[in-house]
Amino acid sequence: MAESNFVDYVKILCRSGKGGAGAMHLYRAKYVPKGGPDGGDGGRGGNVYLRANRNLWTLLHLKYSRHVLAGNGSPGGANRSFGKDGEDKTIEVPCGTAVFDANTGEFLCEVTQDGEEVVLLKGGRGGLGNWHFKSATNQTPRYAQPGEPAVERTVILELKLLADIGLVGFPNAGKSTLLSTISAARPKIADYPFTTLEPNLGIVSYRDNRSFVMADIPGIIEGASEGKGLGLRFLRHVERNAVLLFMVPADTDSIRKEYDVLLRELTAFNPDLQDKQRVLAVTKCDMLDDELIEAMKDDLPDVPVVFISSVTGQGITELKDVLWRELNNEENRVMTLTHRNLDERHRVEEEDNFDTGLERDESGDESGDDNFEEEDW
């Protein structure tokens, strides 16, 4: 497949900052011969944050910046001088991005609202200076705490587009044509399978200046849940949709059979998709007359069905009405999504095999070597 600017799955290395070491210092002055301990605390290591940004729609910027490294805290100084905190790092991602551990596949967090921010990795605490440990029986403590080590983790960022309606269908079912007809989106349209190689979003205008967002994904074929075709890679983008619009062309052998195949592939990918509201659009109906349409209604699934033609405009207004009604149904308005750990079948092999490497600090030591016990704190 040709290289695309749409990146929805990327593997990166994140590392928080080390905490600065506390200082071990005894105060000395001309007229204060026994000033006592005054070593300051070390600074906190920098955190790594994940923040949603509505101005981003792809993870392309992270594909060429694989390392996100927060700054280390500075050590404490004399006269109870606190060390400087390490610089925080923020990863800007599109709304709807989920984070998984690259090694175990464990779900870690997600951001869905613009400006939403979560702490992905917490920086190490700075060590306490020796002035904290003075007492009546230990007036000149000659030790201080080291800083907590950095936390390093390789994570997978997976983007799941936020849309109201998700288009589901076989290749050449008319999904891109419909999206270009009822929105300003201009996806590639041609008379061969898999014309769409990446998801497309379009804003559909409705009555009284209202609108909703529609997402088009590459066509699904039978066996997609087992890795066939391109649909499996992009099925994640319909997981957040409130309503799924199944599209089956009128010239297919059996509309019900094709509908059942699509539903089976979606259920195999994520069983939660079976609970989402579904609408069926029978496309390319400009080749049918009223008698044929009535005859076809006997072999349709038990879901709202609309016969449409994107070329002539037949049924487009009715389709918008049905979709709007289903979107405003209280049972469908909330886009629920149960996150599971990352399934091996759903991983992108070229990203999983990418070696992010192990960064070293300025002293040449690998991060995580200073494993201090909790009792040191």
XYZ file of C-alpha atoms in Angstrom:
377
model
C 0.000 0.000 0.000
C 1.305 3.450 -0.832
C 2.590 5.618 1.987
C -0.225 7.741 3.395
C -0.291 10.901 5.481
C -3.088 9.381 7.544
C -1.424 7.606 10.486
C -3.706 6.097 13.133
C -1.318 3.660 14.849
C 2.161 4.502 16.072
C 4.674 3.102 18.558
C 6.775 5.540 20.609
C 9.164 5.500 23.565
C 8.293 7.712 26.553
C 10.437 8.459 29.575
C 9.765 10.695 32.544
C 12.551 12.587 34.306
C 14.710 11.382 37.215
C 14.300 13.116 40.544
C 17.264 15.231 41.606
C 19.377 14.028 44.519
C 19.128 15.757 47.858
C 22.236 17.631 49.017
C 24.442 16.571 51.929
C 25.904 19.846 53.212
C 26.952 21.281 56.575
C 26.718 25.024 57.021
C 30.003 26.850 57.663
C 30.516 30.556 58.330
C 33.117 32.679 60.089
C 31.106 33.162 63.254
C 28.961 30.020 62.933
C 31.399 27.120 63.342
C 28.644 24.539 63.840
C 25.807 25.713 61.614
C 24.387 22.257 61.183
C 22.961 20.492 58.105
C 21.450 22.673 55.363
C 21.430 20.472 52.275
C 18.436 21.253 50.015
C 15.986 18.908 48.321
C 16.357 17.691 44.758
C 13.937 18.815 42.058
C 11.081 16.688 40.733
C 11.597 14.860 37.459
C 9.482 15.988 34.517
C 6.122 14.322 33.785
C 4.933 13.082 30.403
C 1.406 14.276 29.584
C -1.063 13.257 26.888
C -3.303 16.086 25.649
C -6.126 16.043 23.103
C -5.998 18.680 20.364
C -8.961 19.107 18.025
C -6.720 20.713 15.393
C -4.952 17.379 14.829
C -6.538 14.520 12.890
C -3.640 12.094 12.503
C -0.619 10.761 14.428
C 1.772 11.548 11.574
C 3.821 14.013 13.655
C 4.702 11.224 16.135
C 5.831 8.822 13.428
C 8.919 10.982 12.890
C 9.451 11.829 16.569
C 9.588 8.480 18.334
C 11.175 9.583 21.611
C 9.408 11.733 24.194
C 11.875 12.385 27.023
C 11.091 14.620 29.996
C 13.833 16.539 31.799
C 15.609 15.335 34.927
C 15.343 17.190 38.231
C 18.392 19.119 39.411
C 20.141 18.200 42.678
C 19.658 20.294 45.808
C 22.273 22.746 47.017
C 23.610 24.396 50.150
C 21.578 26.763 52.327
C 18.484 24.597 51.759
C 18.430 25.461 48.060
C 15.901 23.352 46.201
C 16.868 21.827 42.885
C 15.040 22.876 39.721
C 12.162 20.649 38.579
C 12.653 18.766 35.329
C 10.935 19.974 32.160
C 7.558 18.366 31.495
C 6.763 16.953 28.063
C 3.303 16.997 26.483
C 2.250 14.696 23.632
C -0.400 16.412 21.487
C -2.757 13.891 19.881
C -6.110 14.017 18.050
C -9.311 13.610 20.041
C -10.204 9.941 20.324
C -6.669 8.597 20.863
C -6.230 5.539 23.090
C -2.910 4.417 24.644
C -1.779 0.812 25.119
C 1.350 -0.740 26.592
C 3.433 -1.951 23.642
C 4.704 -5.052 25.435
C 1.561 -6.359 27.136
C -1.194 -4.686 25.094
C -2.759 -3.361 28.331
C -5.107 -0.387 27.901
C -3.685 2.618 29.764
C -5.803 5.702 29.040
C -7.576 7.747 26.369
C -8.432 11.379 25.581
C -11.647 12.288 23.760
C -12.364 15.972 24.530
C -10.363 18.920 23.241
C -7.900 20.039 25.913
C -8.332 16.868 27.995
C -5.019 15.985 29.613
C -3.805 12.912 31.486
C -0.481 12.044 33.105
C 1.011 9.255 31.024
C 4.232 8.878 33.035
C 5.004 10.511 36.369
C 8.440 11.955 37.035
C 10.574 10.743 39.921
C 10.400 12.581 43.242
C 13.397 14.603 44.279
C 15.483 13.337 47.188
C 15.366 15.019 50.596
C 18.385 17.002 51.732
C 20.223 16.119 54.927
C 18.595 18.940 56.930
C 15.391 16.828 57.016
C 17.143 14.149 59.043
C 18.573 16.208 61.897
C 17.365 15.368 65.370
C 18.438 15.690 68.985
C 20.407 12.454 68.719
C 21.691 13.038 65.175
C 22.581 16.694 64.850
C 24.924 16.355 61.857
C 23.422 13.755 59.475
C 25.904 13.027 56.724
C 23.517 11.450 54.244
C 20.708 12.555 51.904
C 18.213 10.786 49.704
C 18.880 10.052 46.053
C 16.208 11.046 43.541
C 13.646 8.530 42.326
C 14.529 6.922 38.991
C 12.841 7.775 35.725
C 9.944 5.687 34.378
C 10.360 4.414 30.841
C 7.636 2.828 28.764
C 7.074 1.955 25.137
C 3.466 2.670 24.225
C 1.180 2.313 21.246
C -1.081 5.218 20.339
C -4.206 4.205 18.460
C -6.517 6.803 16.933
C -10.244 6.060 16.711
C -12.073 8.753 14.798
C -14.965 10.512 16.511
C -18.038 10.539 14.251
C -21.816 10.194 14.564
C -22.386 7.875 11.600
C -20.047 5.126 10.399
C -20.317 3.745 6.852
C -19.870 -0.016 6.609
C -19.926 -2.000 3.383
C -18.091 -4.121 0.852
C -15.733 -2.462 -1.649
C -17.576 -0.520 -4.374
C -20.775 -0.373 -2.330
C -21.046 3.384 -2.913
C -19.799 4.639 0.466
C -17.423 7.279 -0.888
C -19.956 8.380 -3.498
C -22.586 8.922 -0.810
C -20.142 10.864 1.389
C -19.194 13.138 -1.514
C -22.872 13.682 -2.354
C -24.151 14.740 1.056
C -21.040 16.472 2.431
C -18.125 18.611 1.255
C -15.693 15.693 1.560
C -14.021 14.623 -1.668
C -12.793 11.034 -1.253
C -11.305 9.190 -4.199
C -13.962 7.472 -6.322
C -13.262 4.881 -9.031
C -14.753 1.705 -10.507
C -12.348 -0.760 -8.854
C -12.262 -2.303 -5.362
C -10.414 -0.696 -2.445
C -10.408 2.775 -3.954
C -10.574 4.134 -0.398
C -7.306 3.378 1.382
C -7.833 5.557 4.456
C -10.823 6.812 6.464
C -12.568 10.021 5.431
C -14.720 12.359 7.499
C -17.517 14.562 6.190
C -19.935 16.995 7.856
C -23.479 16.401 6.605
C -25.821 19.414 6.626
C -29.360 18.904 7.871
C -32.422 21.066 8.337
C -32.352 24.275 10.421
C -28.555 24.604 10.239
C -28.030 21.315 12.050
C -25.380 18.805 11.034
C -23.734 15.496 11.912
C -20.382 13.868 11.161
C -20.094 10.819 8.898
C -17.036 8.539 8.664
C -16.164 6.403 5.635
C -13.701 3.516 6.057
C -12.158 1.199 3.434
C -14.370 -1.661 2.268
C -14.730 -4.825 4.331
C -14.560 -8.281 2.784
C -15.476 -11.651 4.198
C -12.664 -12.824 6.450
C -11.590 -9.273 7.423
C -11.595 -10.274 11.104
C -8.937 -12.865 10.208
C -6.712 -10.279 8.543
C -7.998 -10.281 4.950
C -8.259 -7.036 3.015
C -7.906 -3.572 4.539
C -11.092 -3.335 6.566
C -9.722 -4.912 9.732
C -7.053 -2.246 10.099
C -9.632 0.550 9.971
C -12.569 -1.054 11.785
C -11.404 0.696 14.961
C -12.783 3.925 13.492
C -16.405 2.759 13.707
C -16.124 1.691 17.350
C -17.000 5.187 18.604
C -19.830 5.845 16.132
C -23.342 6.187 17.539
C -25.051 4.663 14.476
C -23.683 2.302 11.814
C -24.952 2.738 8.254
C -24.653 -0.540 6.347
C -24.494 -0.049 2.583
C -25.361 -2.872 0.194
C -25.714 -2.349 -3.587
C -29.040 -3.253 -5.172
C -27.388 -5.515 -7.783
C -26.001 -7.948 -5.190
C -27.228 -11.559 -5.188
C -28.683 -11.404 -1.671
C -28.950 -8.213 0.372
C -29.617 -10.114 3.595
C -26.621 -12.410 3.084
C -24.250 -9.514 2.450
C -25.651 -7.666 5.465
C -25.125 -10.740 7.667
C -21.513 -11.088 6.474
C -20.765 -7.455 7.365
C -22.383 -7.802 10.767
C -20.473 -11.022 11.449
C -17.122 -9.374 10.641
C -17.884 -6.409 12.902
C -18.933 -8.680 15.758
C -15.760 -10.767 15.365
C -13.679 -7.593 15.585
C -15.482 -6.176 18.639
C -18.632 -7.779 20.124
C -19.774 -4.345 21.376
C -20.430 -3.286 17.779
C -23.372 -5.681 17.649
C -25.222 -3.524 20.193
C -24.981 -0.312 18.154
C -27.992 0.935 16.226
C -27.876 -0.060 12.565
C -29.479 1.388 9.429
C -29.382 -0.291 6.020
C -29.038 1.732 2.808
C -29.609 -0.161 -0.428
C -27.504 1.768 -2.953
C -27.524 2.121 -6.744
C -31.332 2.011 -6.847
C -31.504 4.161 -9.995
C -31.411 0.857 -11.923
C -34.565 -0.422 -10.166
C -38.240 0.331 -10.706
C -40.929 0.453 -8.009
C -41.984 -3.138 -8.644
C -38.483 -4.508 -8.089
C -38.062 -2.435 -4.946
C -41.285 -3.856 -3.486
C -40.163 -7.387 -4.341
C -36.799 -6.852 -2.623
C -38.408 -5.750 0.657
C -39.325 -9.360 1.453
C -35.627 -10.294 1.839
C -34.407 -7.519 4.124
C -33.117 -7.614 7.726
C -35.152 -6.207 10.598
C -33.563 -2.732 10.657
C -34.569 0.647 9.181
C -34.049 0.387 5.405
C -33.750 3.197 2.846
C -33.394 2.730 -0.933
C -31.062 5.403 -2.298
C -29.152 6.499 -5.363
C -26.282 8.935 -4.883
C -26.280 9.685 -8.627
C -29.937 10.726 -8.977
C -30.503 11.813 -5.383
C -33.222 9.223 -4.824
C -33.897 8.615 -1.120
C -31.105 10.931 0.104
C -33.459 13.231 2.022
C -35.243 10.236 3.536
C -31.872 8.750 4.551
C -30.877 11.964 6.341
C -34.186 11.961 8.199
C -33.722 8.361 9.337
C -30.137 8.955 10.452
C -31.066 12.115 12.339
C -33.932 10.330 14.088
C -31.666 7.462 15.145
C -28.940 9.851 16.301
C -31.340 11.698 18.567
C -32.741 8.534 20.049
C -31.737 8.624 23.717
C -30.439 5.049 23.492
C -28.011 5.952 20.704
C -26.804 9.436 21.587
C -23.952 8.346 23.875
C -21.044 6.776 21.985
C -20.119 4.060 24.460
C -16.923 2.098 23.997
C -15.555 -0.633 26.212
C -11.782 -0.654 25.875
C -10.135 -4.032 25.912
C -6.466 -4.822 25.910
C -4.919 -4.653 22.463
C -5.681 -7.866 20.583
C -2.796 -9.497 18.719
C -4.963 -9.684 15.579
C -5.521 -5.929 15.619
C -1.884 -4.879 15.867
C 0.074 -3.353 12.986
C 3.093 -5.559 12.370
C 5.412 -2.931 10.879
C 4.890 -0.660 13.889
C 5.249 -3.456 16.443
C 8.550 -4.477 14.857
C 9.879 -0.916 14.895
C 12.826 -0.609 17.302
C 12.444 2.602 19.294
C 15.884 2.110 20.878
C 16.926 2.951 24.437
C 17.993 6.491 25.126
C 20.885 7.121 27.546
C 21.335 10.063 29.830
C 24.315 12.400 29.707
C 26.356 10.244 32.089
C 25.970 7.239 29.776
C 23.784 5.206 32.129
C 20.639 3.577 30.894
C 17.430 4.846 32.446
C 16.010 2.732 35.223
C 19.382 1.542 36.551
C 18.976 3.363 39.877
C 16.361 1.121 41.482
C 15.946 2.593 44.938
C 13.745 0.815 47.426
C 10.588 2.410 48.830
C 12.043 2.429 52.353
C 14.686 4.913 51.163
C 11.820 7.390 51.158
